[in-house]
Amino acid sequence: MSEKAIGVAVLGLGNVGTEVVRIIEESAADLEARIGAPLELRGVGVRRVAKDRGVPVGMLTDDIEALVSRDDVDIVVELMGPVEPARKAIMAALEQGKSVVTANKALMAQSTGELAQAAEKARVDLYFEAAVAGAIPVIRPLTQSLAGDTVLRVAGIVNGTTNYILSAMNDTGASYEDALADASALGYAEADPTADVEGYDAAAKAAILASIAFHTRVTADDVYREGITKVSAADFESAKALGCNIKLLAICERLTSGKGKQRVSARVYPALVPLDHPLASVNGAFNAVVVEAEAAGRLMFYGQGAGGAPTASAVMGDLVMAARNRVQGGRGPRESKYAKLPIASIGAIPTRYYVNMNVKDQPGVLSAVAAEFSRHEVSIAEVRQQGMTDNEGEPCGAQIVVVTHQATDAALSETVEALAELDVVQNINSVLRMEGATA
Ligand code: NAP
C-alpha cells in the first residue's frame, strides 16, 4: 500500500464544494483505506477569502492559478462554474499533469474536445460524473458497464427545476407562470431561470450523454432545444385526457437508415409521456435516465439530480477513482469518439405530434383539418373535439386535439404551418411531441 499522500485542490466552496470538503475531512480514514493512500486537502479556491465559512482561512485562496500549480497538488476538483474561469483553471491543471474532476456541465458540453485532448496529452484523468444528473451514476455505467454493448437510446429527465415546475402544473392545474413563481419562492428555480426553463442546461447534459453513448463528439450547439415556457394548463388537461403526463425530455438516439447508415440525434423538448412510461412518474426535483442498449435492453437510473450533498457524492466517486489511479499507476477510460457519427437534423427525426387548435364551428371543419394531415402524409391516430362557449354561454367554435402516428418532424411541422393558414382554423394553441409510443 502506497503511503504517499494524494494532494487535492478544490476550486469553489459553494453548495457542492462545501460538501466535498466536508466528506474529504470527515471520511479521511475510509477514503485512505479505499484509495491506498491518504487524501490531503492542499487548498480551496474561492472568490471571497475573507468570508467566514468554517474552513481554516489559511486553506482559502483567490489565486486559483497558484493553487492549481502547486507541486503537492495531484488532483484538481473544479466546482466553481460557469465556463470561465473554470476552463482556464482546468486547462492549466491538465497541462501540469494533474487529474481533474469537475461538475461543470456547461463547460463539458462546450469544450470537451480541448479538455480531453489536454488530458490525453498529459496522460491524466478527466472525470465529470456530477455534470449529468447529480448523484445518479450514469456517465460511469455508459463508459464502463456498457462499454461492450451498443447503446441505442438515452432518454432522461435531467433538469430538476423544470421537472418541479411541470410536476406542479400536473398536480395542481397551475399555469406555467404560477408554478415558476412557486419554484422560485421555494429555491428550486434560480433568480434568472433561463438556463433551466429554456432547456439550455438539459441540452448541455444531452450533449455529454450523446457523446459518451455514441462515441461521437456532440456539443451543446448540436442539440435541438425547446424549453417549457409555452406549456399551458390546457396542455396538461389534454394530456390527462390522453393518459399522459408532460415532461421536459433530453433524448439521445442512434438512428439507422434502411441502408444501415447511422446518425446521432440529440434533442431537448417538452413531450407528452404516456403514464405507463417509466419517466411519466418521475416527479418533483428528481431526475431519471433510461438507457436502451442492444444486449442489455432497458435500464433505468433514478435519484437526486442536484443539491450539494447528492452532487458531492458523484464528485467523490470520481475523486476516489482518480486518486486510486494515481496510486496504482493506471488511468480511467479516456474520451471515445472513434465512431464520428453525423448529427441528424430535427426534421429527419421520426416522432408523434399532439396538436391542439381552435376551429370554427361549421360543417366540414374536421375534414378540412384531416385533409391537411393527409396531404403531408401524416396519419392521424386520435381526434378529440370539444365545443367552446363565449362569456355569454353562446357557442363560439370548437377545440380540436389531434394525435398523430409517427412521421418525420419536418412533415409534421409543415402540416402545422398549413393548418395555421386554413380559414377554418382560428388558432393553433399548442404543438407538442409525444414520447414512448412508436405507433
Ligand atoms: P455555488 O454555490 O455558486 O459556488 C461556487 C463557488 O465557486 C463559490 O465558493 C465561489 O466563491 C467560487 N467561485 C466562483 N467563481 C470564482 C472565481 N472566479 N474564482 C474563485 N472562486 C470562484 O455553485 P455550486 O452550486 O456549488 O455549483 C458548482 C458547480 O457544480 C457548477 O459548475 C454547477 O453547475 C455544478 N453542479 C451543481 C449542482 C448543484 O446542485 N448545485 C449540481 C450539479 C452540478 P465565493 O464563495 O467566494 O463566492
CSV table of C-alpha atoms and ligand atoms in Angstrom, one decimal:
chain,number,residue,atom,x,y,z
A,1,MET,CA,0.0,0.0,0.0
A,2,SER,CA,1.4,3.4,-1.0
A,3,GLU,CA,2.0,5.8,1.8
A,4,LYS,CA,2.5,9.0,-0.3
A,5,ALA,CA,-0.5,11.3,0.2
A,6,ILE,CA,-2.6,12.4,-2.8
A,7,GLY,CA,-2.9,16.2,-2.7
A,8,VAL,CA,-6.2,17.7,-3.7
A,9,ALA,CA,-7.2,21.3,-4.6
A,10,VAL,CA,-10.9,22.1,-4.5
A,11,LEU,CA,-11.9,25.1,-6.6
A,12,GLY,CA,-15.2,26.5,-5.3
A,13,LEU,CA,-16.7,26.3,-1.8
A,14,GLY,CA,-20.4,26.7,-2.6
A,15,ASN,CA,-23.3,24.2,-2.4
A,16,VAL,CA,-21.2,21.3,-3.8
A,17,GLY,CA,-17.6,22.3,-2.8
A,18,THR,CA,-18.6,22.7,0.9
A,19,GLU,CA,-20.0,19.1,0.9
A,20,VAL,CA,-16.9,17.7,-0.9
A,21,VAL,CA,-14.5,19.4,1.6
A,22,ARG,CA,-16.7,18.0,4.5
A,23,ILE,CA,-16.5,14.4,3.1
A,24,ILE,CA,-12.8,14.6,2.5
A,25,GLU,CA,-12.3,15.6,6.1
A,26,GLU,CA,-14.9,13.5,7.9
A,27,SER,CA,-14.3,10.3,5.9
A,28,ALA,CA,-10.5,10.6,5.8
A,29,ALA,CA,-9.8,7.1,7.2
A,30,ASP,CA,-12.3,5.3,5.0
A,31,LEU,CA,-11.1,7.2,1.9
A,32,GLU,CA,-7.5,6.3,2.7
A,33,ALA,CA,-8.4,2.6,3.0
A,34,ARG,CA,-10.2,2.7,-0.3
A,35,ILE,CA,-7.5,4.6,-2.2
A,36,GLY,CA,-4.5,3.1,-0.6
A,37,ALA,CA,-3.0,6.4,0.3
A,38,PRO,CA,-4.3,9.4,2.4
A,39,LEU,CA,-6.2,12.1,0.5
A,40,GLU,CA,-5.0,15.5,1.7
A,41,LEU,CA,-6.7,18.8,1.0
A,42,ARG,CA,-4.0,21.4,0.0
A,43,GLY,CA,-6.2,24.4,-0.5
A,44,VAL,CA,-9.6,25.7,-1.6
A,45,GLY,CA,-10.1,28.3,-4.3
A,46,VAL,CA,-12.8,30.9,-3.7
A,47,ARG,CA,-13.6,34.5,-4.8
A,48,ARG,CA,-14.0,36.0,-1.2
A,49,VAL,CA,-11.3,34.7,1.0
A,50,ALA,CA,-12.4,36.8,4.0
A,51,LYS,CA,-15.9,35.3,4.1
A,52,ASP,CA,-16.3,33.0,7.2
A,53,ARG,CA,-17.2,29.5,6.1
A,54,GLY,CA,-15.9,27.0,8.6
A,55,VAL,CA,-12.8,26.2,6.7
A,56,PRO,CA,-9.4,27.5,8.1
A,57,VAL,CA,-8.6,30.8,6.5
A,58,GLY,CA,-5.1,29.6,5.7
A,59,MET,CA,-6.7,26.9,3.4
A,60,LEU,CA,-8.6,29.5,1.3
A,61,THR,CA,-7.1,31.4,-1.6
A,62,ASP,CA,-8.4,33.5,-4.5
A,63,ASP,CA,-5.3,32.8,-6.5
A,64,ILE,CA,-6.6,29.8,-8.5
A,65,GLU,CA,-3.6,29.8,-10.8
A,66,ALA,CA,-1.1,29.4,-8.0
A,67,LEU,CA,-3.2,26.8,-6.2
A,68,VAL,CA,-3.6,24.6,-9.3
A,69,SER,CA,0.2,24.9,-10.0
A,70,ARG,CA,1.3,23.7,-6.5
A,71,ASP,CA,3.7,20.8,-6.8
A,72,ASP,CA,1.9,19.0,-3.9
A,73,VAL,CA,-1.5,19.1,-5.8
A,74,ASP,CA,-2.1,15.9,-7.7
A,75,ILE,CA,-5.9,16.2,-8.4
A,76,VAL,CA,-7.9,19.4,-9.0
A,77,VAL,CA,-11.6,19.3,-8.2
A,78,GLU,CA,-13.4,22.1,-10.1
A,79,LEU,CA,-16.7,23.2,-8.5
A,80,MET,CA,-16.8,26.9,-9.4
A,81,GLY,CA,-18.7,27.1,-12.7
A,82,PRO,CA,-19.6,28.6,-15.1
A,83,VAL,CA,-17.4,28.2,-18.3
A,84,GLU,CA,-14.8,30.8,-17.3
A,85,PRO,CA,-12.7,30.8,-15.2
A,86,ALA,CA,-13.2,27.1,-14.8
A,87,ARG,CA,-11.9,26.3,-18.3
A,88,LYS,CA,-8.7,28.2,-17.8
A,89,ALA,CA,-8.1,26.6,-14.4
A,90,ILE,CA,-8.8,23.0,-15.7
A,91,MET,CA,-6.6,23.5,-18.8
A,92,ALA,CA,-3.8,24.8,-16.5
A,93,ALA,CA,-4.2,21.7,-14.2
A,94,LEU,CA,-4.2,19.2,-17.1
A,95,GLU,CA,-1.2,20.8,-18.8
A,96,GLN,CA,0.7,20.4,-15.5
A,97,GLY,CA,-0.1,16.7,-15.3
A,98,LYS,CA,-2.9,16.9,-12.6
A,99,SER,CA,-6.0,14.8,-12.9
A,100,VAL,CA,-9.3,16.8,-12.9
A,101,VAL,CA,-12.7,16.1,-11.5
A,102,THR,CA,-15.5,18.6,-12.5
A,103,ALA,CA,-19.3,19.0,-12.1
A,104,ASN,CA,-19.3,21.7,-14.8
A,105,LYS,CA,-21.9,20.6,-17.5
A,106,ALA,CA,-21.8,23.9,-19.4
A,107,LEU,CA,-18.0,23.6,-19.8
A,108,MET,CA,-18.0,19.9,-20.6
A,109,ALA,CA,-20.7,20.4,-23.3
A,110,GLN,CA,-18.8,23.2,-24.9
A,111,SER,CA,-15.1,22.4,-24.5
A,112,THR,CA,-14.9,18.6,-24.2
A,113,GLY,CA,-12.5,18.3,-27.2
A,114,GLU,CA,-10.0,20.8,-25.9
A,115,LEU,CA,-10.1,19.4,-22.3
A,116,ALA,CA,-10.0,15.7,-23.4
A,117,GLN,CA,-7.0,16.4,-25.7
A,118,ALA,CA,-5.1,18.1,-22.9
A,119,ALA,CA,-5.9,15.1,-20.5
A,120,GLU,CA,-4.8,12.7,-23.2
A,121,LYS,CA,-1.5,14.6,-23.8
A,122,ALA,CA,-0.7,14.7,-20.1
A,123,ARG,CA,-2.0,11.0,-19.7
A,124,VAL,CA,-4.1,12.0,-16.7
A,125,ASP,CA,-7.8,11.5,-15.8
A,126,LEU,CA,-10.6,13.9,-16.6
A,127,TYR,CA,-13.8,12.8,-14.8
A,128,PHE,CA,-17.2,14.5,-14.8
A,129,GLU,CA,-19.9,12.1,-13.4
A,130,ALA,CA,-21.5,15.0,-11.5
A,131,ALA,CA,-22.1,17.1,-14.6
A,132,VAL,CA,-25.1,15.0,-15.6
A,133,ALA,CA,-28.0,14.2,-13.2
A,134,GLY,CA,-26.2,15.0,-9.9
A,135,ALA,CA,-25.9,11.9,-7.7
A,136,ILE,CA,-27.2,9.5,-10.3
A,137,PRO,CA,-24.4,7.3,-11.7
A,138,VAL,CA,-24.9,7.5,-15.5
A,139,ILE,CA,-21.6,8.5,-17.0
A,140,ARG,CA,-19.7,5.6,-15.5
A,141,PRO,CA,-22.3,3.0,-16.4
A,142,LEU,CA,-22.2,4.3,-20.0
A,143,THR,CA,-18.4,4.5,-20.3
A,144,GLN,CA,-17.6,1.3,-18.3
A,145,SER,CA,-20.5,-1.1,-17.6
A,146,LEU,CA,-21.9,-0.8,-21.1
A,147,ALA,CA,-18.5,-0.5,-22.8
A,148,GLY,CA,-19.1,-3.8,-24.6
A,149,ASP,CA,-22.7,-3.1,-25.6
A,150,THR,CA,-24.3,-0.9,-28.3
A,151,VAL,CA,-26.3,1.9,-26.8
A,152,LEU,CA,-29.4,2.7,-28.9
A,153,ARG,CA,-31.1,5.4,-26.9
A,154,VAL,CA,-30.7,7.5,-23.8
A,155,ALA,CA,-33.8,9.5,-22.7
A,156,GLY,CA,-34.0,11.3,-19.5
A,157,ILE,CA,-35.4,14.0,-17.2
A,158,VAL,CA,-32.1,15.7,-16.4
A,159,ASN,CA,-33.2,19.1,-15.1
A,160,GLY,CA,-34.8,19.2,-11.6
A,161,THR,CA,-36.1,22.8,-11.8
A,162,THR,CA,-38.3,22.2,-14.9
A,163,ASN,CA,-39.4,18.8,-13.6
A,164,TYR,CA,-40.5,20.5,-10.4
A,165,ILE,CA,-42.5,23.2,-12.4
A,166,LEU,CA,-44.1,20.6,-14.7
A,167,SER,CA,-45.0,18.3,-11.8
A,168,ALA,CA,-46.7,21.2,-10.0
A,169,MET,CA,-48.6,22.1,-13.2
A,170,ASN,CA,-49.7,18.5,-13.5
A,171,ASP,CA,-50.7,18.1,-9.8
A,172,THR,CA,-52.4,21.4,-9.2
A,173,GLY,CA,-53.6,22.7,-12.6
A,174,ALA,CA,-51.4,25.8,-12.1
A,175,SER,CA,-50.3,28.0,-15.0
A,176,TYR,CA,-46.6,27.9,-16.0
A,177,GLU,CA,-46.1,31.4,-14.6
A,178,ASP,CA,-47.6,30.5,-11.1
A,179,ALA,CA,-45.6,27.2,-11.0
A,180,LEU,CA,-42.4,29.1,-11.8
A,181,ALA,CA,-43.1,31.7,-9.1
A,182,ASP,CA,-43.7,28.9,-6.6
A,183,ALA,CA,-40.5,27.1,-7.6
A,184,SER,CA,-38.5,30.4,-7.2
A,185,ALA,CA,-40.0,31.1,-3.8
A,186,LEU,CA,-39.0,27.6,-2.6
A,187,GLY,CA,-35.5,27.9,-4.0
A,188,TYR,CA,-36.0,25.3,-6.8
A,189,ALA,CA,-35.5,28.0,-9.5
A,190,GLU,CA,-32.7,30.5,-9.8
A,191,ALA,CA,-33.3,34.2,-9.9
A,192,ASP,CA,-32.7,34.0,-13.6
A,193,PRO,CA,-34.3,30.7,-14.6
A,194,THR,CA,-33.4,31.0,-18.3
A,195,ALA,CA,-30.8,28.2,-18.4
A,196,ASP,CA,-33.3,25.8,-16.9
A,197,VAL,CA,-36.7,26.8,-18.4
A,198,GLU,CA,-35.4,27.3,-21.9
A,199,GLY,CA,-33.7,23.9,-21.9
A,200,TYR,CA,-30.0,25.1,-22.1
A,201,ASP,CA,-29.0,23.1,-19.0
A,202,ALA,CA,-30.7,19.9,-20.3
A,203,ALA,CA,-29.1,20.5,-23.7
A,204,ALA,CA,-25.6,20.6,-22.2
A,205,LYS,CA,-26.3,17.3,-20.4
A,206,ALA,CA,-27.8,15.8,-23.6
A,207,ALA,CA,-24.6,16.7,-25.5
A,208,ILE,CA,-22.5,15.0,-22.8
A,209,LEU,CA,-24.7,11.8,-22.8
A,210,ALA,CA,-24.8,11.6,-26.6
A,211,SER,CA,-21.0,12.0,-26.9
A,212,ILE,CA,-20.4,9.1,-24.5
A,213,ALA,CA,-23.2,6.8,-25.6
A,214,PHE,CA,-22.4,7.0,-29.3
A,215,HIS,CA,-18.6,7.5,-29.2
A,216,THR,CA,-19.1,10.7,-31.2
A,217,ARG,CA,-18.2,14.3,-30.2
A,218,VAL,CA,-21.5,16.1,-29.7
A,219,THR,CA,-21.6,19.7,-28.4
A,220,ALA,CA,-24.5,21.7,-26.9
A,221,ASP,CA,-24.8,23.5,-30.3
A,222,ASP,CA,-25.6,20.2,-32.0
A,223,VAL,CA,-28.6,19.7,-29.7
A,224,TYR,CA,-32.1,20.7,-30.9
A,225,ARG,CA,-33.7,22.6,-28.0
A,226,GLU,CA,-37.1,23.8,-26.9
A,227,GLY,CA,-37.9,24.9,-23.4
A,228,ILE,CA,-41.1,24.7,-21.3
A,229,THR,CA,-42.3,28.3,-21.3
A,230,LYS,CA,-45.1,27.7,-23.7
A,231,VAL,CA,-46.6,24.6,-21.9
A,232,SER,CA,-50.0,25.6,-20.6
A,233,ALA,CA,-52.5,24.3,-18.1
A,234,ALA,CA,-54.7,23.4,-21.0
A,235,ASP,CA,-52.0,21.2,-22.4
A,236,PHE,CA,-51.9,19.3,-19.1
A,237,GLU,CA,-55.7,18.9,-19.3
A,238,SER,CA,-55.5,17.4,-22.8
A,239,ALA,CA,-52.5,15.3,-21.8
A,240,LYS,CA,-54.5,13.8,-18.9
A,241,ALA,CA,-57.4,13.0,-21.2
A,242,LEU,CA,-55.0,11.2,-23.4
A,243,GLY,CA,-53.5,9.2,-20.5
A,244,CYS,CA,-50.2,11.2,-20.5
A,245,ASN,CA,-48.1,13.5,-18.4
A,246,ILE,CA,-45.8,16.3,-19.8
A,247,LYS,CA,-42.1,16.2,-19.2
A,248,LEU,CA,-39.0,18.0,-20.4
A,249,LEU,CA,-37.0,15.2,-22.0
A,250,ALA,CA,-33.4,15.0,-23.2
A,251,ILE,CA,-33.3,12.4,-25.9
A,252,CYS,CA,-30.1,11.0,-27.4
A,253,GLU,CA,-30.7,8.4,-30.2
A,254,ARG,CA,-28.8,6.3,-32.6
A,255,LEU,CA,-30.7,6.4,-35.9
A,256,THR,CA,-30.1,3.7,-38.5
A,257,SER,CA,-31.3,4.2,-42.1
A,258,GLY,CA,-32.7,1.4,-44.3
A,259,LYS,CA,-29.2,1.2,-45.9
A,260,GLY,CA,-27.6,0.8,-42.4
A,261,LYS,CA,-26.1,4.3,-42.3
A,262,GLN,CA,-26.1,5.6,-38.7
A,263,ARG,CA,-26.6,9.1,-37.4
A,264,VAL,CA,-27.0,10.6,-33.9
A,265,SER,CA,-29.8,12.7,-32.7
A,266,ALA,CA,-29.7,14.8,-29.5
A,267,ARG,CA,-32.7,16.9,-28.6
A,268,VAL,CA,-34.5,18.5,-25.7
A,269,TYR,CA,-38.2,19.4,-25.7
A,270,PRO,CA,-41.3,19.1,-23.6
A,271,ALA,CA,-43.2,16.0,-24.6
A,272,LEU,CA,-46.3,14.0,-23.8
A,273,VAL,CA,-45.3,10.9,-22.0
A,274,PRO,CA,-47.8,8.0,-21.6
A,275,LEU,CA,-48.5,7.2,-17.9
A,276,ASP,CA,-47.1,3.7,-18.3
A,277,HIS,CA,-43.7,5.0,-19.5
A,278,PRO,CA,-41.1,4.9,-16.7
A,279,LEU,CA,-40.3,8.6,-17.0
A,280,ALA,CA,-44.0,9.6,-16.5
A,281,SER,CA,-43.9,9.1,-12.8
A,282,VAL,CA,-40.6,10.9,-12.1
A,283,ASN,CA,-41.8,13.9,-10.2
A,284,GLY,CA,-40.7,17.0,-8.3
A,285,ALA,CA,-37.0,17.8,-8.5
A,286,PHE,CA,-36.0,14.2,-9.2
A,287,ASN,CA,-34.1,13.1,-12.3
A,288,ALA,CA,-34.1,9.8,-14.2
A,289,VAL,CA,-32.3,8.5,-17.2
A,290,VAL,CA,-33.5,5.5,-19.3
A,291,VAL,CA,-30.8,3.8,-21.3
A,292,GLU,CA,-31.6,1.3,-24.1
A,293,ALA,CA,-28.8,-0.9,-25.2
A,294,GLU,CA,-28.8,-3.7,-27.8
A,295,ALA,CA,-27.9,-6.5,-25.4
A,296,ALA,CA,-28.8,-5.1,-22.0
A,297,GLY,CA,-32.2,-3.9,-23.0
A,298,ARG,CA,-33.8,-1.1,-21.0
A,299,LEU,CA,-32.0,0.2,-17.9
A,300,MET,CA,-33.3,3.0,-15.6
A,301,PHE,CA,-31.3,5.3,-13.3
A,302,TYR,CA,-33.3,7.4,-10.9
A,303,GLY,CA,-32.4,9.7,-8.0
A,304,GLN,CA,-31.5,13.2,-6.9
A,305,GLY,CA,-30.2,15.2,-9.8
A,306,ALA,CA,-28.9,18.2,-7.9
A,307,GLY,CA,-28.2,19.6,-4.4
A,308,GLY,CA,-24.9,19.9,-2.5
A,309,ALA,CA,-24.6,16.5,-0.9
A,310,PRO,CA,-26.0,14.4,-3.8
A,311,THR,CA,-23.7,16.1,-6.3
A,312,ALA,CA,-20.8,15.8,-3.9
A,313,SER,CA,-21.4,12.0,-3.8
A,314,ALA,CA,-20.8,11.8,-7.6
A,315,VAL,CA,-17.7,14.1,-7.3
A,316,MET,CA,-16.3,12.0,-4.5
A,317,GLY,CA,-16.7,8.8,-6.6
A,318,ASP,CA,-14.7,10.5,-9.3
A,319,LEU,CA,-12.1,11.7,-6.9
A,320,VAL,CA,-11.6,8.3,-5.3
A,321,MET,CA,-11.2,6.8,-8.8
A,322,ALA,CA,-8.7,9.4,-9.9
A,323,ALA,CA,-6.7,9.0,-6.6
A,324,ARG,CA,-6.7,5.2,-7.0
A,325,ASN,CA,-5.3,5.6,-10.5
A,326,ARG,CA,-2.6,7.8,-9.2
A,327,VAL,CA,-1.7,5.3,-6.5
A,328,GLN,CA,-1.8,2.3,-8.8
A,329,GLY,CA,-0.3,4.0,-11.8
A,330,GLY,CA,-3.2,3.5,-14.3
A,331,ARG,CA,-5.8,5.7,-16.0
A,332,GLY,CA,-9.5,5.5,-16.3
A,333,PRO,CA,-11.3,5.5,-19.7
A,334,ARG,CA,-10.4,8.4,-22.0
A,335,GLU,CA,-12.7,10.2,-24.5
A,336,SER,CA,-14.0,7.8,-27.1
A,337,LYS,CA,-15.0,9.5,-30.3
A,338,TYR,CA,-13.9,6.9,-32.9
A,339,ALA,CA,-17.4,6.4,-34.4
A,340,LYS,CA,-17.7,10.1,-35.6
A,341,LEU,CA,-21.3,9.7,-36.5
A,342,PRO,CA,-23.0,12.6,-38.3
A,343,ILE,CA,-25.6,14.6,-36.4
A,344,ALA,CA,-29.2,14.3,-37.7
A,345,SER,CA,-31.3,17.4,-38.1
A,346,ILE,CA,-34.5,17.6,-36.2
A,347,GLY,CA,-36.6,17.5,-39.4
A,348,ALA,CA,-35.4,13.9,-40.0
A,349,ILE,CA,-36.5,12.6,-36.6
A,350,PRO,CA,-39.5,10.2,-36.6
A,351,THR,CA,-41.9,11.4,-33.9
A,352,ARG,CA,-45.6,11.7,-32.9
A,353,TYR,CA,-47.3,15.0,-32.5
A,354,TYR,CA,-50.1,16.4,-30.4
A,355,VAL,CA,-51.8,19.4,-32.0
A,356,ASN,CA,-54.3,21.5,-30.0
A,357,MET,CA,-56.2,24.1,-32.1
A,358,ASN,CA,-59.4,26.2,-32.0
A,359,VAL,CA,-61.6,25.9,-35.1
A,360,LYS,CA,-64.8,27.5,-36.4
A,361,ASP,CA,-67.9,25.6,-35.5
A,362,GLN,CA,-69.2,24.8,-39.0
A,363,PRO,CA,-69.7,21.8,-41.2
A,364,GLY,CA,-66.6,20.4,-43.0
A,365,VAL,CA,-64.1,21.6,-40.5
A,366,LEU,CA,-62.9,18.2,-39.4
A,367,SER,CA,-62.5,17.0,-43.0
A,368,ALA,CA,-60.5,20.2,-43.9
A,369,VAL,CA,-58.2,19.6,-41.0
A,370,ALA,CA,-57.8,15.9,-41.7
A,371,ALA,CA,-57.1,16.7,-45.4
A,372,GLU,CA,-54.0,18.8,-44.4
A,373,PHE,CA,-52.6,15.9,-42.4
A,374,SER,CA,-53.2,13.5,-45.3
A,375,ARG,CA,-51.7,15.9,-47.8
A,376,HIS,CA,-48.4,15.8,-45.8
A,377,GLU,CA,-48.6,12.1,-45.4
A,378,VAL,CA,-49.1,12.3,-41.7
A,379,SER,CA,-51.5,9.7,-40.4
A,380,ILE,CA,-53.9,10.6,-37.6
A,381,ALA,CA,-54.1,8.3,-34.5
A,382,GLU,CA,-56.8,10.1,-32.5
A,383,VAL,CA,-59.0,13.2,-32.7
A,384,ARG,CA,-60.9,14.8,-29.8
A,385,GLN,CA,-63.4,17.6,-30.4
A,386,GLN,CA,-65.0,19.8,-27.7
A,387,GLY,CA,-67.4,22.7,-28.2
A,388,MET,CA,-66.5,26.1,-26.8
A,389,THR,CA,-68.7,28.8,-25.4
A,390,ASP,CA,-68.1,32.5,-25.0
A,391,ASN,CA,-68.7,34.6,-21.9
A,392,GLU,CA,-72.5,34.7,-22.5
A,393,GLY,CA,-72.6,31.0,-22.9
A,394,GLU,CA,-73.1,31.2,-26.7
A,395,PRO,CA,-71.3,28.5,-28.9
A,396,CYS,CA,-68.1,30.1,-30.4
A,397,GLY,CA,-66.3,27.3,-32.2
A,398,ALA,CA,-64.6,24.2,-31.1
A,399,GLN,CA,-61.3,22.9,-29.8
A,400,ILE,CA,-59.8,20.0,-31.6
A,401,VAL,CA,-56.9,17.9,-30.3
A,402,VAL,CA,-55.2,15.7,-32.9
A,403,VAL,CA,-52.7,13.0,-32.0
A,404,THR,CA,-50.7,11.6,-35.0
A,405,HIS,CA,-48.9,8.4,-35.8
A,406,GLN,CA,-45.2,8.6,-36.3
A,407,ALA,CA,-43.9,10.8,-39.2
A,408,THR,CA,-40.9,12.9,-39.7
A,409,ASP,CA,-40.6,16.0,-37.7
A,410,ALA,CA,-40.4,18.0,-40.9
A,411,ALA,CA,-43.7,16.6,-42.3
A,412,LEU,CA,-45.4,17.3,-39.0
A,413,SER,CA,-44.2,20.9,-38.8
A,414,GLU,CA,-45.2,21.5,-42.4
A,415,THR,CA,-48.6,20.2,-41.6
A,416,VAL,CA,-48.9,22.6,-38.6
A,417,GLU,CA,-47.9,25.5,-40.8
A,418,ALA,CA,-50.5,24.6,-43.4
A,419,LEU,CA,-53.2,24.2,-40.7
A,420,ALA,CA,-52.5,27.7,-39.4
A,421,GLU,CA,-53.3,29.0,-42.9
A,422,LEU,CA,-56.7,27.3,-43.1
A,423,ASP,CA,-59.7,29.7,-42.9
A,424,VAL,CA,-61.5,27.3,-40.5
A,425,VAL,CA,-58.6,27.2,-38.0
A,426,GLN,CA,-58.8,30.2,-35.6
A,427,ASN,CA,-55.7,29.4,-33.6
A,428,ILE,CA,-53.0,26.7,-33.1
A,429,ASN,CA,-52.9,26.6,-29.3
A,430,SER,CA,-50.0,24.3,-28.9
A,431,VAL,CA,-47.9,21.6,-30.6
A,432,LEU,CA,-46.1,19.0,-28.5
A,433,ARG,CA,-44.2,15.8,-29.4
A,434,MET,CA,-45.2,12.5,-27.9
A,435,GLU,CA,-42.7,10.1,-26.4
A,436,GLY,CA,-42.6,6.4,-25.9
A,437,ALA,CA,-45.2,5.3,-28.3
A,438,THR,CA,-43.9,4.2,-31.7
A,439,ALA,CA,-47.3,3.6,-33.3
B,1,NAP,P1,-22.0,27.9,-6.0
B,1,NAP,O1,-22.8,27.5,-4.8
B,1,NAP,O2,-22.4,29.1,-6.7
B,1,NAP,O3,-20.5,28.1,-5.6
B,1,NAP,C1,-19.5,28.5,-6.5
B,1,NAP,C2,-18.2,28.6,-5.7
B,1,NAP,O4,-17.2,28.9,-6.6
B,1,NAP,C3,-18.2,29.7,-4.6
B,1,NAP,O5,-17.5,29.2,-3.5
B,1,NAP,C4,-17.4,30.8,-5.3
B,1,NAP,O6,-16.6,31.6,-4.4
B,1,NAP,C5,-16.5,30.0,-6.2
B,1,NAP,N1,-16.1,30.9,-7.4
B,1,NAP,C6,-16.9,31.3,-8.4
B,1,NAP,N2,-16.2,32.0,-9.3
B,1,NAP,C7,-14.9,32.0,-8.8
B,1,NAP,C8,-13.7,32.6,-9.3
B,1,NAP,N3,-13.8,33.4,-10.4
B,1,NAP,N4,-12.6,32.5,-8.6
B,1,NAP,C9,-12.6,31.7,-7.4
B,1,NAP,N5,-13.7,31.1,-6.9
B,1,NAP,C10,-14.9,31.3,-7.6
B,1,NAP,O7,-22.0,26.7,-7.0
B,1,NAP,P2,-22.5,25.2,-6.8
B,1,NAP,O8,-23.9,25.1,-6.8
B,1,NAP,O9,-21.7,24.6,-5.7
B,1,NAP,O10,-22.0,24.6,-8.2
B,1,NAP,C11,-20.7,24.3,-8.5
B,1,NAP,C12,-20.5,23.6,-9.8
B,1,NAP,O11,-21.2,22.3,-9.8
B,1,NAP,C13,-21.1,24.3,-11.1
B,1,NAP,O12,-20.4,24.0,-12.2
B,1,NAP,C14,-22.5,23.7,-11.2
B,1,NAP,O13,-23.0,23.7,-12.5
B,1,NAP,C15,-22.2,22.2,-10.8
B,1,NAP,N6,-23.3,21.5,-10.3
B,1,NAP,C16,-24.0,22.0,-9.3
B,1,NAP,C17,-25.1,21.3,-8.8
B,1,NAP,C18,-25.9,21.8,-7.6
B,1,NAP,O14,-26.9,21.1,-7.3
B,1,NAP,N7,-25.6,22.9,-7.0
B,1,NAP,C19,-25.5,20.0,-9.4
B,1,NAP,C20,-24.7,19.6,-10.5
B,1,NAP,C21,-23.6,20.3,-10.9
B,1,NAP,P3,-17.3,32.5,-3.3
B,1,NAP,O15,-17.9,31.5,-2.3
B,1,NAP,O16,-16.2,33.3,-2.7
B,1,NAP,O17,-18.4,33.3,-4.0
